[in-house]
Short mmCIF file of C-alpha atoms in Angstrom, two decimals:
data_model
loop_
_atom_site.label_atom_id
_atom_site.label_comp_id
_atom_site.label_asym_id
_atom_site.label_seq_id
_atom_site.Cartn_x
_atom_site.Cartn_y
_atom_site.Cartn_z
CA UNK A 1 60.75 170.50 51.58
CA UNK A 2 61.74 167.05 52.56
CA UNK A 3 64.41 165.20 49.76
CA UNK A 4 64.60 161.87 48.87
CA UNK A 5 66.63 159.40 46.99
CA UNK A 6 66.02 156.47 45.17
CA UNK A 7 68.45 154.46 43.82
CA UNK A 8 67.93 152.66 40.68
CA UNK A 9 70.54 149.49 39.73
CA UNK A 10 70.19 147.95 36.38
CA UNK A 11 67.09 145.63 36.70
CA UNK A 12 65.51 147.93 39.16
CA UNK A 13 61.79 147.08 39.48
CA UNK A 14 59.62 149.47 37.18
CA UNK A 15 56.94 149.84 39.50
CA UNK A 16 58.54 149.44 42.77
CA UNK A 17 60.56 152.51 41.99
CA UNK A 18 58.40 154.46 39.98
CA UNK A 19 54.92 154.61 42.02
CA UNK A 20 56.99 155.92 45.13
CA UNK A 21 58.50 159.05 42.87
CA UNK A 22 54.90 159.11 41.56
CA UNK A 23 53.08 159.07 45.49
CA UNK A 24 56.01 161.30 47.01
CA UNK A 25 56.13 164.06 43.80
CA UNK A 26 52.32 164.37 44.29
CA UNK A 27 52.66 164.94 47.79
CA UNK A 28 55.49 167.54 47.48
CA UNK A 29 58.73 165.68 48.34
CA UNK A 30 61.63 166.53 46.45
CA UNK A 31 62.74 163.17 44.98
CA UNK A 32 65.42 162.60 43.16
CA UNK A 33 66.34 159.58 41.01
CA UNK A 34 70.00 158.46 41.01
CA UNK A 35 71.66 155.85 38.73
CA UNK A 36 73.72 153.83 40.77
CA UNK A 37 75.58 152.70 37.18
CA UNK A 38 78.23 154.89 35.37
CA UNK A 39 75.17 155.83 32.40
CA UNK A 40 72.14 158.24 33.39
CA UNK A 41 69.89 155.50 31.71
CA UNK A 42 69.33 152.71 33.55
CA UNK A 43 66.84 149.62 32.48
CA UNK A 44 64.18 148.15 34.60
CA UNK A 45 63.94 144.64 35.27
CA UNK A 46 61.24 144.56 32.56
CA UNK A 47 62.78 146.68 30.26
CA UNK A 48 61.52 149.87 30.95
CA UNK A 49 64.31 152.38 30.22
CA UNK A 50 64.62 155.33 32.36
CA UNK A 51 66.69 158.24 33.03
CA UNK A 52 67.40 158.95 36.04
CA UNK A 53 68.27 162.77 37.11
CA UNK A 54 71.70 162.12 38.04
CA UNK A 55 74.24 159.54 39.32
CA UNK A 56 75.92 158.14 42.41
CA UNK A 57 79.28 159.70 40.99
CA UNK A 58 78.04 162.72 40.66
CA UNK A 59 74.88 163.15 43.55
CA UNK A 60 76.09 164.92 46.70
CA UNK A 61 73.92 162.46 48.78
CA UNK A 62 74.31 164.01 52.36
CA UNK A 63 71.46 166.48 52.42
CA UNK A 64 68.38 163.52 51.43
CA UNK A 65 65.92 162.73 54.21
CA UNK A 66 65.22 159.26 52.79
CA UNK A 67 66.47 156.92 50.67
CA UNK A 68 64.33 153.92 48.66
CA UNK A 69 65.73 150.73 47.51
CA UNK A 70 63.44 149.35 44.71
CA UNK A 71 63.17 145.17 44.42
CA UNK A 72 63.48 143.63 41.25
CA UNK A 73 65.81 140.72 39.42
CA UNK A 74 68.76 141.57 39.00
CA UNK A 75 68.04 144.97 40.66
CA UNK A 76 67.89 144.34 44.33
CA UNK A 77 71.29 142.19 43.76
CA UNK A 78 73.01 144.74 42.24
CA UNK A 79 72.25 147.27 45.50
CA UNK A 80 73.23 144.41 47.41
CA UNK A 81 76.72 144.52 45.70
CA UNK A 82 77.34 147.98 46.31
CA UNK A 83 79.72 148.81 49.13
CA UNK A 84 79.40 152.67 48.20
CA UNK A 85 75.37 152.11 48.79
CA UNK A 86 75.44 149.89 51.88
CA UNK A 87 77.40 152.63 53.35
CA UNK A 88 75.36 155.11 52.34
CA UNK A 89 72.34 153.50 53.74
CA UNK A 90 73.96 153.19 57.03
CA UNK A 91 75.01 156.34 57.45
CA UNK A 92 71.46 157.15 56.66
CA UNK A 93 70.09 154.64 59.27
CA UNK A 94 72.28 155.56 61.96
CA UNK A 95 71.69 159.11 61.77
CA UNK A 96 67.85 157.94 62.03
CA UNK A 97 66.82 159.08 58.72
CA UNK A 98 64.49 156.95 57.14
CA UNK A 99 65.47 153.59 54.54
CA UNK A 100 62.64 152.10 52.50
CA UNK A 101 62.85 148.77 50.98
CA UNK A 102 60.74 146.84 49.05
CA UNK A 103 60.50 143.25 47.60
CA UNK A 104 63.76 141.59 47.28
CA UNK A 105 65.64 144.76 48.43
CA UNK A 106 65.46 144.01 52.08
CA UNK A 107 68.21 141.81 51.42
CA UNK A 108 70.55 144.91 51.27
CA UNK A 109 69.72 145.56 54.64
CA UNK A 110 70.33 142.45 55.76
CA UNK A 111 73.93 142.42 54.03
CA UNK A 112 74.97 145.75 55.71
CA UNK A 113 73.49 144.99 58.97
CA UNK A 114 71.18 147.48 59.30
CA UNK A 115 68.34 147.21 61.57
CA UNK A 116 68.57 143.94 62.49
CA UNK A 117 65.64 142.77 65.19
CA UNK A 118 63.34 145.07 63.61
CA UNK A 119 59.62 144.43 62.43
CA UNK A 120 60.24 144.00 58.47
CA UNK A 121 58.23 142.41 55.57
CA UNK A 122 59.52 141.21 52.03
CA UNK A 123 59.23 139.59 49.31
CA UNK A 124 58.43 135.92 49.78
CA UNK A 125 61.37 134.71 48.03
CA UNK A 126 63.56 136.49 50.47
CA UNK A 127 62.22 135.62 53.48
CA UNK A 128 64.56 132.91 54.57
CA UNK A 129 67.20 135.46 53.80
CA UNK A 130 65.95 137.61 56.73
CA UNK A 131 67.78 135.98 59.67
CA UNK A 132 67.97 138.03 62.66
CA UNK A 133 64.63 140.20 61.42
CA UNK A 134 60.93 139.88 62.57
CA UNK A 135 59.38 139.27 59.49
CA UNK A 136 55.61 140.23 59.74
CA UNK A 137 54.28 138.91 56.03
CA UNK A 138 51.94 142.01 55.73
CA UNK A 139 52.07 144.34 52.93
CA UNK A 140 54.24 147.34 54.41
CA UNK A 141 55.86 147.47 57.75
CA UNK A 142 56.60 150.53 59.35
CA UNK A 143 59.39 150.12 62.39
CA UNK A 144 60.90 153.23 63.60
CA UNK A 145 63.09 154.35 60.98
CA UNK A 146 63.10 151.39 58.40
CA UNK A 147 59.77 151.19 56.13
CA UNK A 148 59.60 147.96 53.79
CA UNK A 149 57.20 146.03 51.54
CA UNK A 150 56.50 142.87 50.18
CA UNK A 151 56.43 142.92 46.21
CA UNK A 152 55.35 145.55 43.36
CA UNK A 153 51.48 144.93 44.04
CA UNK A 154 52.02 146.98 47.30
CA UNK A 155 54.35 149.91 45.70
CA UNK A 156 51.39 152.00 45.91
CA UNK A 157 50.73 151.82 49.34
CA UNK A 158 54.49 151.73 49.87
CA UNK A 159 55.05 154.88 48.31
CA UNK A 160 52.12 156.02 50.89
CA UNK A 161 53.92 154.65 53.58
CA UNK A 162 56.89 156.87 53.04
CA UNK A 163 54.90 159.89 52.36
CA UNK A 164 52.72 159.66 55.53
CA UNK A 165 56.53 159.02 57.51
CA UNK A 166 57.70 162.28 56.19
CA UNK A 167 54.49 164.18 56.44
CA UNK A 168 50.97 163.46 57.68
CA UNK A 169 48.11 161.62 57.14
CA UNK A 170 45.87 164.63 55.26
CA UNK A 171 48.72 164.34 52.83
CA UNK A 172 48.13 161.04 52.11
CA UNK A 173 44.91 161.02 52.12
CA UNK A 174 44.95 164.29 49.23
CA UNK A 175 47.50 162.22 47.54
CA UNK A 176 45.40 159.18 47.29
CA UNK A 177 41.86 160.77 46.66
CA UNK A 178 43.41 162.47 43.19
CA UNK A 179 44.95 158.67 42.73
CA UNK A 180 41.42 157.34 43.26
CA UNK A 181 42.31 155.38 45.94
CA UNK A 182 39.50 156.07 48.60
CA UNK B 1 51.96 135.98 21.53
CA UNK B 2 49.62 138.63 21.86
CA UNK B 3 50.77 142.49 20.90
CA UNK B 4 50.21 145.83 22.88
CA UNK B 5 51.22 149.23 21.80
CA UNK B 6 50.73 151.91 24.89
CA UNK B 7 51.04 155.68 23.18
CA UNK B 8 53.40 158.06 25.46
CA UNK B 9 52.28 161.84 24.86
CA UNK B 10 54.54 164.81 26.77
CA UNK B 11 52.95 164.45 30.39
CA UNK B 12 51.65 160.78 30.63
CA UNK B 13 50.86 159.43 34.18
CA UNK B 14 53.80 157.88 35.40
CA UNK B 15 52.08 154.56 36.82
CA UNK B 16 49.39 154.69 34.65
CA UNK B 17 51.70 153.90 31.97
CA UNK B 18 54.11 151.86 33.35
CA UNK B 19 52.24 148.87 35.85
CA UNK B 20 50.27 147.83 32.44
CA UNK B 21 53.56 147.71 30.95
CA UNK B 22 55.12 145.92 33.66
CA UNK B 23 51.64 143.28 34.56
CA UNK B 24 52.02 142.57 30.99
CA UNK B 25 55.21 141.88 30.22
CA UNK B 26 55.16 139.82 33.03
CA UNK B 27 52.23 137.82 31.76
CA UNK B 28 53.80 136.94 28.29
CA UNK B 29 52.57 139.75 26.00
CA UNK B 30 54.91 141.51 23.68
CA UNK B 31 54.35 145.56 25.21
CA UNK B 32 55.66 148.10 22.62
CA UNK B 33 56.37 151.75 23.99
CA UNK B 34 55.44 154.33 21.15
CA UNK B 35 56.23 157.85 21.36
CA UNK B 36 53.26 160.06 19.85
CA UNK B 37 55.85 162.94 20.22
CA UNK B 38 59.03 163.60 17.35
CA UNK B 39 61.60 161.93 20.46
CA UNK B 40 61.79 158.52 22.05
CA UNK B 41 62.41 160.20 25.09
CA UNK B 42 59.16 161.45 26.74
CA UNK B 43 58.57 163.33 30.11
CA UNK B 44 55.67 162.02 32.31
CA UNK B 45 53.75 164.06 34.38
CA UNK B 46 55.71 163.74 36.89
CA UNK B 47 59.00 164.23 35.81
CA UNK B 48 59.86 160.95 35.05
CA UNK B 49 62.03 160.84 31.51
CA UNK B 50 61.19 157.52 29.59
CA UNK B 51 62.50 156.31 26.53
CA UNK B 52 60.37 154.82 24.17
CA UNK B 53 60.78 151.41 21.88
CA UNK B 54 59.87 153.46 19.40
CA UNK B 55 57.74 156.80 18.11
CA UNK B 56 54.38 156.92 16.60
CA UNK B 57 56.16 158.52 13.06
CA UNK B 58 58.44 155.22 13.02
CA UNK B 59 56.04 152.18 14.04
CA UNK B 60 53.97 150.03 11.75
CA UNK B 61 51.15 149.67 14.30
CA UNK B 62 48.92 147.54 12.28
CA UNK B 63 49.75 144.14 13.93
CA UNK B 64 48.96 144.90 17.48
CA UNK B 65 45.87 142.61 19.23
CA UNK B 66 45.36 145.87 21.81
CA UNK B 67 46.23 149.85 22.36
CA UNK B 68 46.54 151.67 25.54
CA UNK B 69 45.98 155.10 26.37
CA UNK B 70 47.63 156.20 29.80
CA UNK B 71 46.28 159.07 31.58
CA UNK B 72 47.71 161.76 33.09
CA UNK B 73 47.99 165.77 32.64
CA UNK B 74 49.02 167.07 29.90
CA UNK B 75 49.09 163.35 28.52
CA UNK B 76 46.02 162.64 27.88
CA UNK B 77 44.79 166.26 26.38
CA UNK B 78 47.92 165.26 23.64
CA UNK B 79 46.66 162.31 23.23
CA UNK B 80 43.21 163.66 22.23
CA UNK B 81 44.96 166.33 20.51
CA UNK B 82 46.42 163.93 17.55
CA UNK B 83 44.02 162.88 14.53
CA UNK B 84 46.44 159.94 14.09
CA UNK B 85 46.37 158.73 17.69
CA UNK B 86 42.30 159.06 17.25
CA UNK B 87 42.40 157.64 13.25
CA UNK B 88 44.66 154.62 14.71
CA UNK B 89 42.56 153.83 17.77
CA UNK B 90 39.31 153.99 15.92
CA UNK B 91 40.20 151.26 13.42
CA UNK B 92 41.42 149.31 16.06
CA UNK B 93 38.30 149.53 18.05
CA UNK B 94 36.14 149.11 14.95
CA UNK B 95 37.70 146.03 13.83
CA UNK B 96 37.37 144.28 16.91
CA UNK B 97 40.41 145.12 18.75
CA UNK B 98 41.19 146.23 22.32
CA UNK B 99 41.36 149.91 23.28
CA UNK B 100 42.24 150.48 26.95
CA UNK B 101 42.26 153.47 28.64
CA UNK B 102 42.63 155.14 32.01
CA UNK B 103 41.64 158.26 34.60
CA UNK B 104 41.44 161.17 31.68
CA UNK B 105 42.52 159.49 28.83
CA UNK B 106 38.52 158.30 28.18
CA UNK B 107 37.76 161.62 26.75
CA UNK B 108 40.24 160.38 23.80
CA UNK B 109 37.50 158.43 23.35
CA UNK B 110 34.90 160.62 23.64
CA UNK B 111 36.82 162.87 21.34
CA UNK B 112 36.77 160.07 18.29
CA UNK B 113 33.40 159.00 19.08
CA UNK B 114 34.40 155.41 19.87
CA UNK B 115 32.52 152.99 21.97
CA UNK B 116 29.46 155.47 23.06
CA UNK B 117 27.16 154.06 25.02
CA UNK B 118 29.15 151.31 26.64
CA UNK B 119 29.94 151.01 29.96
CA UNK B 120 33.00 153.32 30.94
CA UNK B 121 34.91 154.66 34.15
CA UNK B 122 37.00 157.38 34.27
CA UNK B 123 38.56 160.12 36.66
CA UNK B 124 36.22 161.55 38.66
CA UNK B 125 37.28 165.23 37.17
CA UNK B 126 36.41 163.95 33.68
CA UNK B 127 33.04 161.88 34.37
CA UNK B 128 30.95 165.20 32.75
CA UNK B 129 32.81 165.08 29.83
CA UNK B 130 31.78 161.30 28.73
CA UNK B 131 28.46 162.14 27.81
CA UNK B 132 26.88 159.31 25.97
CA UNK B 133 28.51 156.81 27.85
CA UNK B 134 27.09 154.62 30.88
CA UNK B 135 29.73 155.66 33.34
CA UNK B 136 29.59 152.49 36.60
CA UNK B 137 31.82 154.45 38.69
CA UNK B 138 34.08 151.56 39.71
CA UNK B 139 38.01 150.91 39.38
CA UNK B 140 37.26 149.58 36.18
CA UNK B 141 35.05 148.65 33.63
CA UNK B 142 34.92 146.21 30.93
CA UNK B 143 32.28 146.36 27.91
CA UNK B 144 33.35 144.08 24.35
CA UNK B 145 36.90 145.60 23.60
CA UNK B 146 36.50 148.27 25.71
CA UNK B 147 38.45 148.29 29.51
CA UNK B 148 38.50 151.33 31.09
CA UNK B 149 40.11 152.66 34.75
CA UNK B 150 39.22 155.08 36.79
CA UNK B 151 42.95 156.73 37.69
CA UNK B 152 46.48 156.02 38.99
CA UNK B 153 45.49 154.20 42.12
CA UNK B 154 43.97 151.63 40.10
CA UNK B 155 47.13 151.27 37.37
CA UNK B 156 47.57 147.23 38.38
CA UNK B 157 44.02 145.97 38.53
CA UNK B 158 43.68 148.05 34.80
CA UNK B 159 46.97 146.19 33.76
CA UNK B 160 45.51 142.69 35.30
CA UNK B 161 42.28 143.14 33.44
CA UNK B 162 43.80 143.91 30.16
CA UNK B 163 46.23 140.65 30.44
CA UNK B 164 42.61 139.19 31.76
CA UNK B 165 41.46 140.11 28.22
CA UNK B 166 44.14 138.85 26.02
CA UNK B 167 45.28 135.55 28.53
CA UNK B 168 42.84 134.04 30.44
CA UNK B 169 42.25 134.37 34.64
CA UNK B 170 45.30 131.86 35.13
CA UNK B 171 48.08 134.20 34.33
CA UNK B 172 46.67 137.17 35.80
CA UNK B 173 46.56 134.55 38.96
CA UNK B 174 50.62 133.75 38.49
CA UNK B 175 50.66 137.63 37.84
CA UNK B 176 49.41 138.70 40.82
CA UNK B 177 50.97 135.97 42.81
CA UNK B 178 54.41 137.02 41.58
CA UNK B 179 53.54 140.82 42.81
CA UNK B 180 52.53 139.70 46.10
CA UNK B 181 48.61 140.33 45.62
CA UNK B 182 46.89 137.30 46.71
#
């Protein structure tokens, strides 16, 4: 079974984080939340409070095929502070396992240096913040090993993204049917 | 500003619940999470551990313009479980306020009698149990102070016609603009 992480930062964006565990649990991933603050309970950006199956303290992070950055004010900033997330995401990238980001949380890319010159969307806010990306203004992009979106009306499709990336397109498809999605 | 209380049973649908709260808040109304179990901590379907503003036992729900009823398994069977959740949403619908709900959580309202004969969607697994109602088979339906959605897929556009409802078409605009969803 495939295992991802998701880091949530206090002001994480509700749906931006929670429709990808939604997507990826109903299509059999192992996903696992993970504080990136010192409590288990960490609050969305719209208040939404949430507790998170473990932290970064305590998560042994090495054995995850994926890891998600939810967008979100003052969420995304927050990741972006992180020097114990940055490099975990680049030891992630550059190993070639996948890193999702969505909304403003491209920017954490963009501060560690990862994938820079690759195909990337974001939120529209951030977009001047992209130097040195391609920035395609679609919904998701998909370039090799880096998947991002553009804002919490795509999380959805995001979350899809990511699922089809570490299995197939009959899972999606399953996943979405039940979801409605057609 | 206009009120919402969205009930949380053991096994609510994750997104269901969670992009009305978010398209809402966002838009200005005053969302109030309410436990229906004896904890303000509540599991969704999916695993996800929420905590609640408050619980069912604790909130004086009289002053709220609107109620919503997530989906989700085993949500939604609690939800039609509890005479209180069905007393509470009946005098809300019959004195002319808002009841929203989405994928399974319909049958709640097939369960109190509320609303028959209006135009209703609903999950495709529960459409032969909402007898008596004119089911359109779309993403969502809207008949007098009744909005209904058909599942998960279609947790935004539920939350954008609710905030429709209360606001008017320019905030869900802003809304939507804000999520990236032109």
């Amino acid at each position: 079974m495939k295992k991802v992480y998701i880091f949530l930062a206090e002001g994480f964006e509700t749906i931006e984080a929670l429709a990808p565990v939604d997507v990826l649990r109903r299509g059999g991933i192992d996903v696992v939340t993970v504080s990136i603050t010192d409590s288990e309970t960490v609050a969305s950006s719209h208040k939404v409070l949430v507790k998170a199956d473990t932290t970064f303290a305590k998560a042994n992070l090495s054995d995850g095929d994926a890891i998600i950055l939810p967008g979100g004010f003052p969420g995304y900033a927050n990741l972006g502070k992180s020097a114990e997330v940055g490099q975990t995401i680049k030891n992630y990238y550059n190993s070639g396992k996948l890193v999702a980001a969505i909304c403003g949380a491209p920017t954490v890319l963009k501060i560690n240096e990862i994938g820079e010159g690759k195909l990337i969307t974001c939120h529209s806010s951030v977009v001047a913040d992209m130097v040195n990306y391609n920035y395609t203004g679609t919904a998701t992009a998909t370039d090799g090993n880096l998947i991002t979106a553009d804002g919490a009306g795509h999380s959805i499709v995001f979350g899809c993204e990511i699922l089809r990336y570490l299995t197939n397109d009959e899972t999606v498809t399953s996943v979405r049917g039940k979801m409605e999605l057609k």
